[in-house]
mmCIF file of C-alpha atoms and ligand atoms in Angstrom:
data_model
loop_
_atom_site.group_PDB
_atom_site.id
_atom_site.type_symbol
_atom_site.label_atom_id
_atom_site.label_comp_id
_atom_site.label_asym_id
_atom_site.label_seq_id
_atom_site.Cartn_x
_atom_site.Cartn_y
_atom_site.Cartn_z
ATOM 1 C CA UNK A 858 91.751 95.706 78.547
ATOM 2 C CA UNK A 859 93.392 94.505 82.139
ATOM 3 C CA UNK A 860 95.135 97.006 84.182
ATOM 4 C CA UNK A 861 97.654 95.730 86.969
ATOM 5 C CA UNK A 862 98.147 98.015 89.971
ATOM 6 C CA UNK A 863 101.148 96.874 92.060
ATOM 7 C CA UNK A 864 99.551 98.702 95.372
ATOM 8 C CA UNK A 865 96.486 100.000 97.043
ATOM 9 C CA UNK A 866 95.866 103.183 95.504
ATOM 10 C CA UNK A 867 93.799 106.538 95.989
ATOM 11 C CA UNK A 868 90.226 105.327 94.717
ATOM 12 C CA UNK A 869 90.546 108.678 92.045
ATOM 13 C CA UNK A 870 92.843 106.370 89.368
ATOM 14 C CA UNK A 871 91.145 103.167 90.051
ATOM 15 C CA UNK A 872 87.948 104.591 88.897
ATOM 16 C CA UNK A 873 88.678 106.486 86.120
ATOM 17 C CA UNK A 874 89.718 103.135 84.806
ATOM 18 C CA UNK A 875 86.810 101.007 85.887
ATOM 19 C CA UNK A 876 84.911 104.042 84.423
ATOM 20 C CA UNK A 877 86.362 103.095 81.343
ATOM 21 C CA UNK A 878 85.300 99.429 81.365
ATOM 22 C CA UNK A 879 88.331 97.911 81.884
ATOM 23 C CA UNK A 880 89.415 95.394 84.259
ATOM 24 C CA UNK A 881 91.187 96.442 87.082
ATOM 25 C CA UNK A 882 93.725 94.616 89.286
ATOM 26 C CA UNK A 883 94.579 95.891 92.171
ATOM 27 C CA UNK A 884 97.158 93.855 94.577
ATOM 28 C CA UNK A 885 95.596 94.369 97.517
ATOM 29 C CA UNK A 886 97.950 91.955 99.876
ATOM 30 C CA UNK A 887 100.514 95.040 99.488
ATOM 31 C CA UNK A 888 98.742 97.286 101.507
ATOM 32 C CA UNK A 889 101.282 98.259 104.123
ATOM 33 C CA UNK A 890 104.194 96.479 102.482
ATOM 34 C CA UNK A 891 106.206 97.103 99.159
ATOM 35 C CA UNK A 892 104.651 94.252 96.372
ATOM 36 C CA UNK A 893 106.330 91.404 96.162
ATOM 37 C CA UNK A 894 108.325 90.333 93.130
ATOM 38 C CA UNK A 895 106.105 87.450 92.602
ATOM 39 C CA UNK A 896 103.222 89.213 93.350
ATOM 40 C CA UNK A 897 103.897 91.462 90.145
ATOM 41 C CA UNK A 898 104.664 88.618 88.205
ATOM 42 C CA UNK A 899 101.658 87.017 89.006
ATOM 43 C CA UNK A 900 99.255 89.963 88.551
ATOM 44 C CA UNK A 901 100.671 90.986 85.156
ATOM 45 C CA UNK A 902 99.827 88.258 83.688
ATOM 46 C CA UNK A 903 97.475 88.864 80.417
ATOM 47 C CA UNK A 904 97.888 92.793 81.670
ATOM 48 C CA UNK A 905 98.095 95.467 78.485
ATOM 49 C CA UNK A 906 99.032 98.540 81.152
ATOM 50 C CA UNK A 907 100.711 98.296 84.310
ATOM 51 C CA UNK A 908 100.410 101.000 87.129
ATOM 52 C CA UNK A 909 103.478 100.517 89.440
ATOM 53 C CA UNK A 910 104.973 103.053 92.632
ATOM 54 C CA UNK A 911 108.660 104.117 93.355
ATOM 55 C CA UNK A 912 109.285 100.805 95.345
ATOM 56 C CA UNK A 913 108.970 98.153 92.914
ATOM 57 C CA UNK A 914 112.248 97.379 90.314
ATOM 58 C CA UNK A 915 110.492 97.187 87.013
ATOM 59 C CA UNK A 916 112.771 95.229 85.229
ATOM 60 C CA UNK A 917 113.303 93.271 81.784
ATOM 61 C CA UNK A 918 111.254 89.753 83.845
ATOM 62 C CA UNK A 919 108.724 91.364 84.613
ATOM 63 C CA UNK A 920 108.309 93.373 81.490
ATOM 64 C CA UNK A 921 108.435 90.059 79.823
ATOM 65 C CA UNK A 922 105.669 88.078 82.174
ATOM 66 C CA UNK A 923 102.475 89.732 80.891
ATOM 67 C CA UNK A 924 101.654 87.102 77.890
ATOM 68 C CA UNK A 925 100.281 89.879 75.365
ATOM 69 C CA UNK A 926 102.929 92.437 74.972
ATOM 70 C CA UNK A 927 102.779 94.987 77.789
ATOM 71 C CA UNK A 928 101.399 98.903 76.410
ATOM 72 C CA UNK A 929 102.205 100.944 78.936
ATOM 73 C CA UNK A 930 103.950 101.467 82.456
ATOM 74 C CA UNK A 931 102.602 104.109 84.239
ATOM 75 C CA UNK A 932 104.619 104.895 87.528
ATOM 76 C CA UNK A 933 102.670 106.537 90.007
ATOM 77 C CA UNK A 934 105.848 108.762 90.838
ATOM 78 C CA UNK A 935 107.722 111.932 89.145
ATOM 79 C CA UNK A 936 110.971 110.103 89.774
ATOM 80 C CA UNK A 937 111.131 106.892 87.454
ATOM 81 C CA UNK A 938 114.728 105.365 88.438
ATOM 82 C CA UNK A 939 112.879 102.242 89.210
ATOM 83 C CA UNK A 940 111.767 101.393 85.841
ATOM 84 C CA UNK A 941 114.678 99.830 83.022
ATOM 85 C CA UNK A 942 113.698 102.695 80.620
ATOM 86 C CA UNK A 943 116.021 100.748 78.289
ATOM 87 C CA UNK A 944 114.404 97.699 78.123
ATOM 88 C CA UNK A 945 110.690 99.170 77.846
ATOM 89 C CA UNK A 946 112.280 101.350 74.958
ATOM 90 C CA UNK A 947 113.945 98.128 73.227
ATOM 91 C CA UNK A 948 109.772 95.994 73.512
ATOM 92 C CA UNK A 949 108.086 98.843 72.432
ATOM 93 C CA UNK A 950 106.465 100.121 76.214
ATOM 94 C CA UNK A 951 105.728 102.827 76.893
ATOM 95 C CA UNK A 952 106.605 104.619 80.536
ATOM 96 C CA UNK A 953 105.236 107.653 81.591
ATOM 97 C CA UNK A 954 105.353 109.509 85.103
ATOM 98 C CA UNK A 955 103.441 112.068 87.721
ATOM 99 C CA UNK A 956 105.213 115.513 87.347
ATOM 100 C CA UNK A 957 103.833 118.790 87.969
ATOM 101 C CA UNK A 958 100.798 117.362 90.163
ATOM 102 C CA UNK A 959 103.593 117.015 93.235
ATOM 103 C CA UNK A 960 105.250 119.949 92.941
ATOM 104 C CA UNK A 961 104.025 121.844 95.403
ATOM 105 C CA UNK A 962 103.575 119.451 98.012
ATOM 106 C CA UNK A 963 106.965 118.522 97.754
ATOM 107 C CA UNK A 964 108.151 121.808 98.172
ATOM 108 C CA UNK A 965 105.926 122.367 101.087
ATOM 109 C CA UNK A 966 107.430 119.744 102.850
ATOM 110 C CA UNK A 967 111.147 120.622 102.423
ATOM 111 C CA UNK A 968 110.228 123.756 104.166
ATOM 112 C CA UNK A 969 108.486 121.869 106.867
ATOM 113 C CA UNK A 970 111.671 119.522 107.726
ATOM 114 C CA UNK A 971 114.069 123.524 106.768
ATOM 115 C CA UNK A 972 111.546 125.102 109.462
ATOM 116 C CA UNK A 973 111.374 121.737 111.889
ATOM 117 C CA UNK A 974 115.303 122.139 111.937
ATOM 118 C CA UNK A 975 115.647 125.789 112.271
ATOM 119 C CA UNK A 976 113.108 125.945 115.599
ATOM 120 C CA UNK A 977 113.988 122.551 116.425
ATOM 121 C CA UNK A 978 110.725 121.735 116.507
ATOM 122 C CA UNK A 979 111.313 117.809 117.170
ATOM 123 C CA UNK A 980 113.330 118.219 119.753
ATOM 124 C CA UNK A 981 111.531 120.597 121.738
ATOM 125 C CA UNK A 982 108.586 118.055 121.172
ATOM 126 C CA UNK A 983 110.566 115.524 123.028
ATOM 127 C CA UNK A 984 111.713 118.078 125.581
ATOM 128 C CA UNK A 985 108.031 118.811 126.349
ATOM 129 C CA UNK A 986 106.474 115.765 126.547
ATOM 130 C CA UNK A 987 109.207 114.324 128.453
ATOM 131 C CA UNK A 988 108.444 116.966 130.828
ATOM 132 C CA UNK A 989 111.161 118.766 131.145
ATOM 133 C CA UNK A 990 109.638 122.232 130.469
ATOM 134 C CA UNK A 991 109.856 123.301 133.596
ATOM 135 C CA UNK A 992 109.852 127.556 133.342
ATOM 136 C CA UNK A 993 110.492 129.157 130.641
ATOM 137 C CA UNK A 994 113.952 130.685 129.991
ATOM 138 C CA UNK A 995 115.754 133.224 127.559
ATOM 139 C CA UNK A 996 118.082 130.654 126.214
ATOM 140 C CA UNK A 997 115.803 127.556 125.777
ATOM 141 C CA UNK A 998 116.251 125.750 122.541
ATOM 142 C CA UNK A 999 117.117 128.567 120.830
ATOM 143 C CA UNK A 1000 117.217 127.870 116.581
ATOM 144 C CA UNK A 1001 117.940 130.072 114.402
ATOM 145 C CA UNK A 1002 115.915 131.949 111.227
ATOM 146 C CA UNK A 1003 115.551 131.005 107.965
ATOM 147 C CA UNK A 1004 115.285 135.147 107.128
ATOM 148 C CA UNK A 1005 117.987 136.561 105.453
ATOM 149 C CA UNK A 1006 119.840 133.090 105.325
ATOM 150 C CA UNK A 1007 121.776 131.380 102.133
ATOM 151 C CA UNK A 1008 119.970 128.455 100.893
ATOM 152 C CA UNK A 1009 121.781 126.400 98.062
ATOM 153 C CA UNK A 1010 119.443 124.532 95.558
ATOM 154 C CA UNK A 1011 120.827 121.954 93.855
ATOM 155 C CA UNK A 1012 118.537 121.124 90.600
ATOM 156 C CA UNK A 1013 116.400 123.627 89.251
ATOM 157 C CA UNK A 1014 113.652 121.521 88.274
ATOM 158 C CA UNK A 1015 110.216 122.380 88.770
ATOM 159 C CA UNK A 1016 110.545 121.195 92.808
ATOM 160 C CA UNK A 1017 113.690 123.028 92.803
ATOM 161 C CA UNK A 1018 112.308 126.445 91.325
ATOM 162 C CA UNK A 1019 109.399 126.570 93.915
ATOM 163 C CA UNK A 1020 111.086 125.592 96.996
ATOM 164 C CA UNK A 1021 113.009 128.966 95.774
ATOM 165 C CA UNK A 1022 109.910 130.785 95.171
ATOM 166 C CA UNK A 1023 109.096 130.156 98.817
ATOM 167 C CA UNK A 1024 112.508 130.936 100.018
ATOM 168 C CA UNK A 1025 112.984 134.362 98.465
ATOM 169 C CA UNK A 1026 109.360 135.645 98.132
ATOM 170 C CA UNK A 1027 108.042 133.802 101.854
ATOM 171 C CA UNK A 1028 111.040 133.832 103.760
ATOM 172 C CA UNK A 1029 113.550 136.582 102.817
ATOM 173 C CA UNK A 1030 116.160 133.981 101.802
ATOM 174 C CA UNK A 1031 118.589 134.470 99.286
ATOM 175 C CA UNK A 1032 119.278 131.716 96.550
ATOM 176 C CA UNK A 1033 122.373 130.326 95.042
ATOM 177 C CA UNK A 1034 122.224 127.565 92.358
ATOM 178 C CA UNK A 1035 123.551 124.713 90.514
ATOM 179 C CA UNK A 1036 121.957 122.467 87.811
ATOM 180 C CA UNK A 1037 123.009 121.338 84.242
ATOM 181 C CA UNK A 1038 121.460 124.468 82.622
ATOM 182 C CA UNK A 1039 121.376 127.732 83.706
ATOM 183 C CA UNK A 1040 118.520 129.653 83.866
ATOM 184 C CA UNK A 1041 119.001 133.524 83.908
ATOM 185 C CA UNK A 1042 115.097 134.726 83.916
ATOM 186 C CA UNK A 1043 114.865 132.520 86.875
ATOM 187 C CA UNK A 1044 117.685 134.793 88.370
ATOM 188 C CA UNK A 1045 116.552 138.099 87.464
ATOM 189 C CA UNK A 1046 113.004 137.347 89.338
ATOM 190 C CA UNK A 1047 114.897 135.701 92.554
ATOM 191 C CA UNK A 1048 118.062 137.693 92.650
ATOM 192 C CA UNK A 1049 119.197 134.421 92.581
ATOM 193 C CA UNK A 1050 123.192 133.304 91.669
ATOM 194 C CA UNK A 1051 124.428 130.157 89.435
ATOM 195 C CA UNK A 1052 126.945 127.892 90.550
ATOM 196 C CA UNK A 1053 128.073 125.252 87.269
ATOM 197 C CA UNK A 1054 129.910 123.482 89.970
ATOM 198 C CA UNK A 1055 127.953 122.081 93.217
ATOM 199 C CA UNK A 1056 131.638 122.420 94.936
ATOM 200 C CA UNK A 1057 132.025 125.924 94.304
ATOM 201 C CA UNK A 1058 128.019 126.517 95.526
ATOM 202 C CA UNK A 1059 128.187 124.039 99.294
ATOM 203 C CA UNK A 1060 130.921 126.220 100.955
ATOM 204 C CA UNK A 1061 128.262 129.452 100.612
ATOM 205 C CA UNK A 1062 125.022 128.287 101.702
ATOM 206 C CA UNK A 1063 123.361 128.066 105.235
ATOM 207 C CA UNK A 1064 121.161 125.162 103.464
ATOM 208 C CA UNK A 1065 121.326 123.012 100.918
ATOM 209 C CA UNK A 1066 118.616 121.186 99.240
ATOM 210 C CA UNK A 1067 118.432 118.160 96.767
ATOM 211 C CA UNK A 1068 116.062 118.303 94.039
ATOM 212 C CA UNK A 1069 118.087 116.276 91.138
ATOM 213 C CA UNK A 1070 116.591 112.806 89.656
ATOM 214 C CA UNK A 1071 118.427 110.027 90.895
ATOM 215 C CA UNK A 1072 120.956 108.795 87.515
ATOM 216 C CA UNK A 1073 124.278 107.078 87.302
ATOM 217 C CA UNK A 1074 125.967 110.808 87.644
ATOM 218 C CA UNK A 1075 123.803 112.055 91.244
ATOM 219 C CA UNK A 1076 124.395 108.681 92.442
ATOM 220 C CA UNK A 1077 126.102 109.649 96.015
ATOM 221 C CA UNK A 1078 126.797 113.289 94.637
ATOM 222 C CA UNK A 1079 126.848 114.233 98.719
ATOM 223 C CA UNK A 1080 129.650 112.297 99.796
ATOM 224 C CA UNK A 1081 132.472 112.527 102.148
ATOM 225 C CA UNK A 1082 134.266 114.849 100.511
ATOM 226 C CA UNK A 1083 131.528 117.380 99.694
ATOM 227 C CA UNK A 1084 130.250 117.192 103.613
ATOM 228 C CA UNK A 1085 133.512 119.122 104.142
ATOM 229 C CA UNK A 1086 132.425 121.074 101.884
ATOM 230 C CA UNK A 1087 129.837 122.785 103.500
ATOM 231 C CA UNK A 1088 129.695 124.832 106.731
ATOM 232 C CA UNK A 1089 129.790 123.671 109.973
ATOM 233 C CA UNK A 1090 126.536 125.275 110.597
ATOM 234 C CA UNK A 1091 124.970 124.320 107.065
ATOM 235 C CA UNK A 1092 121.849 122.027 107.326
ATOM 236 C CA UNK A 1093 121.113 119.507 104.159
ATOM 237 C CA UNK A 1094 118.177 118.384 103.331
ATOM 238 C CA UNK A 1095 117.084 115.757 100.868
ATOM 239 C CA UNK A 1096 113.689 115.163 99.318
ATOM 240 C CA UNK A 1097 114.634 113.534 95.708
ATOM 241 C CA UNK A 1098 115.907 110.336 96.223
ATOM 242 C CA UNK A 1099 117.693 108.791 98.856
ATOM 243 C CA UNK A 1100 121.375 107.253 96.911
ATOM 244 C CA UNK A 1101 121.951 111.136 96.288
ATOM 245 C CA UNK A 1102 123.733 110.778 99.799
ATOM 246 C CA UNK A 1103 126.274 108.290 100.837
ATOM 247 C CA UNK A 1104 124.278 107.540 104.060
ATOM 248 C CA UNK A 1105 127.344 106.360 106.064
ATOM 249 C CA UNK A 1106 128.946 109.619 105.426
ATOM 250 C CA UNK A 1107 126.084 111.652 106.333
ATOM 251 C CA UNK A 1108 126.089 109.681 109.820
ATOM 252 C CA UNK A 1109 129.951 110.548 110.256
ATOM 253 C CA UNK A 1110 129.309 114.409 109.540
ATOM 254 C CA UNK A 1111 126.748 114.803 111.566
ATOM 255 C CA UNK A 1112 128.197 112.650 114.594
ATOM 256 C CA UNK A 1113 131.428 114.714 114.395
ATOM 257 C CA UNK A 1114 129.998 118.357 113.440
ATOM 258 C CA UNK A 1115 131.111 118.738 109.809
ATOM 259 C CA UNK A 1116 127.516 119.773 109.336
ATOM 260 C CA UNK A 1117 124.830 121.578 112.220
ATOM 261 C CA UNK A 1118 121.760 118.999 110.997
ATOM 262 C CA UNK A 1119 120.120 117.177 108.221
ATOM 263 C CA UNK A 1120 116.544 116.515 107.311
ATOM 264 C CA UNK A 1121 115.978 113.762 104.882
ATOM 265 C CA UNK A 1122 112.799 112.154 103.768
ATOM 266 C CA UNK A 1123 114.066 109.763 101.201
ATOM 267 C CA UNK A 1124 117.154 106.521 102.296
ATOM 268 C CA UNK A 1125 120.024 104.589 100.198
ATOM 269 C CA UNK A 1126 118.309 101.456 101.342
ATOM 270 C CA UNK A 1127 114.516 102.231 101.791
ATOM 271 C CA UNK A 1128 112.664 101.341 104.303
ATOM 272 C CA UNK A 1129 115.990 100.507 105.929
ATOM 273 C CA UNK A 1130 117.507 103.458 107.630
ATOM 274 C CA UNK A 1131 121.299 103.523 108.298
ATOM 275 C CA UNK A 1132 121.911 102.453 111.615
ATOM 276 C CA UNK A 1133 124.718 105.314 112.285
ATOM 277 C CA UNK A 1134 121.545 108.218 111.884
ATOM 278 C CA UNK A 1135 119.101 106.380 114.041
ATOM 279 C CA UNK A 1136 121.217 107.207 116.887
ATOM 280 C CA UNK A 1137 121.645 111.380 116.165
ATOM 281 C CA UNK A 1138 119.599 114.032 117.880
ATOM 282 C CA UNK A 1139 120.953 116.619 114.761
ATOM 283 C CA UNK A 1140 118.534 114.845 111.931
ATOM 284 C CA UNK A 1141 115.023 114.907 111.263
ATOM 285 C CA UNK A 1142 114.031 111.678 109.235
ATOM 286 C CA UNK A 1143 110.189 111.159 107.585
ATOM 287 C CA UNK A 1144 109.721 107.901 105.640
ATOM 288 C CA UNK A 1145 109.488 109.090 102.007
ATOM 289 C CA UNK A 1146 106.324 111.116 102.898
ATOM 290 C CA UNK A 1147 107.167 114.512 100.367
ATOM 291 C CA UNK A 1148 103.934 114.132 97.889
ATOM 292 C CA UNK A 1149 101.976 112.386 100.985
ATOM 293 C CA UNK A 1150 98.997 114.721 101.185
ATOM 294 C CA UNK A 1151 95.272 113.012 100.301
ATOM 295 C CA UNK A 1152 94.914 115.964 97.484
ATOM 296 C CA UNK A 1153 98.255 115.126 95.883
ATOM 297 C CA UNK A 1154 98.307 111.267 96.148
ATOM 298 C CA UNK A 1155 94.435 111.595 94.578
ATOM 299 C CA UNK A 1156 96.030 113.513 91.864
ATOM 300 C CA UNK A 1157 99.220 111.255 91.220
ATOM 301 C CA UNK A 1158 96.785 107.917 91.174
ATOM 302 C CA UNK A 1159 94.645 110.324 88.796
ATOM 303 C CA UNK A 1160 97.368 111.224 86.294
ATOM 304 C CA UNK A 1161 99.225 107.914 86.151
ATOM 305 C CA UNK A 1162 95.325 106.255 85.425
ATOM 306 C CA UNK A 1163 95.098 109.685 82.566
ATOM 307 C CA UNK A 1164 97.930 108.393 80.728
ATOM 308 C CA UNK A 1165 97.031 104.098 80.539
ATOM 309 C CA UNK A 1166 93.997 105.555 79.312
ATOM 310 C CA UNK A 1167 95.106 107.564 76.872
ATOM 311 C CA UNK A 1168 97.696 105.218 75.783
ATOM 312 C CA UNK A 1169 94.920 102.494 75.235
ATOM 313 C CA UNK A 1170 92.725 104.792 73.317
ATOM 314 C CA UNK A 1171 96.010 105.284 70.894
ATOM 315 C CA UNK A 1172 97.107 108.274 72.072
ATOM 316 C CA UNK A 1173 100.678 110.262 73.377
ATOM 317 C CA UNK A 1174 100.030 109.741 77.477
ATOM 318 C CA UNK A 1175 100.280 113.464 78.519
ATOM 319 C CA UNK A 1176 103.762 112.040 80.906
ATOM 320 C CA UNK A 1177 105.651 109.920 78.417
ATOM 321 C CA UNK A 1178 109.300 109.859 79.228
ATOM 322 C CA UNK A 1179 111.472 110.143 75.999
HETATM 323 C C1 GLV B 2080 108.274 110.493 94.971
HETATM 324 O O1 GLV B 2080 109.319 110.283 95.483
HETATM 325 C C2 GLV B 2080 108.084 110.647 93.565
HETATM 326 O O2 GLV B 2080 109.032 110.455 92.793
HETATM 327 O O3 GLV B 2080 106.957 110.976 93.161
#
């Protein structure tokens, strides 16, 4: 069996398949860089599983480049919006992904950008080391607490449901809602409140945070329109998938105060950045860093190597997507 790994990995998956006896491929070349097209096309060749990450477009060419037919794509990712699940569906592939093993990290880092906005902890960074701390005053950078704030969730998946754990069991927050299906235990533990309409839920929340998959119906879901939806002293935050924002409009709200501050760890256009956000003091950006932890990244190269094996042995991989 031949295994084709589009990146440099955490050593945990690679050897759980080389463990197994089977050849390995690892790209190495795209070790700080996305892999190239032709790399993948290259590398696939004679492959029965393919292990790919969020960056590469799996698509119908490259599906069809292997020689024998392809088993399995495992993307080393929860999100999967870069794989044509149609195509692998209509040749018989199989795709799974990484849930569950992210979750936590994920939400631990939404509350690091909620918390780096709130005590404007990058700015007063810059403000230091620039040094301008000069004595220390009553009124210097003051932020303001997440404690008894309103923070909008918007998809109640499992990233969703813990960055509300956190909120209302950690920080005293209370939670508001929306997603496609309500969930009324969830409510009962958090005191939380549904919304079945993300414009009815934006105009009551101090923050708002994005935890829907990226589809054809979240594409840009935060747009103009919604920005003036919210408060002028709302922050958003986004740590799904960058398109769920028009980009351009996020610049414009935040340049002319529709909105206090963003944080965002995911872009329309990744790695490119919109120009318009570069220049703002009110957002915090990290490059797509949500799951970046060594435990979790061990554990996502783990799990995505868990189901080409199982797959191979001719079994159900524990992630298939349906
Ligand atoms: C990261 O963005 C992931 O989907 O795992």
């Amino acid at each position: 069996m031949k295994i084709f790994i589009t990146r440099p990995i955490p050593q945990a998956g690679i050897k759980l398949l080389r463990d197994k006896g089977y050849e390995v491929l690892v790209n190495e070349a795209a070790k700080e860089r996305g892999a190239e097209k032709e790399e993948i096309l290259v590398g696939i060749k004679g492959a029965d599983a393919l292990l790919s990450t969020l960056t590469e477009k799996i698509d119908v060419q490259i599906m069809d480049a292997g020689g024998p037919p392809l088993k399995i794509i495992a993307n080393m990712a929860v999100g999967f919006d870069n794989v044509d699940l149609e195509a692998a569906k209509q040749r018989g592939i199989m795709v799974t992904n990484t849930p569950g093993v992210l979750t936590d990290t994920v939400a631990e880092h939404t509350f690091a950008l909620m918390l780096a906005l709130s005590h404007r902890i990058v700015e007063a960074d810059k403000f230091t080391r620039a040094g301008l701390y000069r004595a220390w005053g009553p009124m210097l950078l003051l932020g303001s607490d997440l404690s008894g704030k309103i923070l909008g969730i918007v998809g109640l998946g499992r990233i969703g449901s813990r960055v509300a754990y956190h909120a209302v069991k950690g920080f005293g927050m209370k939670v508001l809602y929306t997603d496609v299906k309500r969930d009324e235990n969830f409510e009962r533990e958090f005191g939380a409140q549904f919304f079945e309409n993300i414009d009815d839920l934006l105009p009551h929340c101090d923050y708002v945070s994005l935890h829907v998959p990226l589809t054809g119906g979240t594409l840009h879901l935060i747009d103009e329109r919604r920005l003036k939806l919210m408060r002028t002293s709302a922050y958003l935050i986004n740590t799904s998938r960058g398109p769920i924002i028009n980009e351009k409009a996020l610049a414009k709200a935040l340049k002319e105060g529709w909105i206090r501050g963003a944080a965002i760890d995911v872009f329309e256009n990744e790695p490119k950045v919109e120009p318009g956000l570069l220049k703002l003091n009110n957002i915090i950006l990290t490059p797509h860093i949500a799951s970046a932890t060594e435990e979790t990244r061990g554990k996502m190269a783990a799990l995505a190597a868990k189901n080409i094996i199982e797959a191979l042995e001719g079994r159900t991989p524990p992630n298939l997507i349906k």
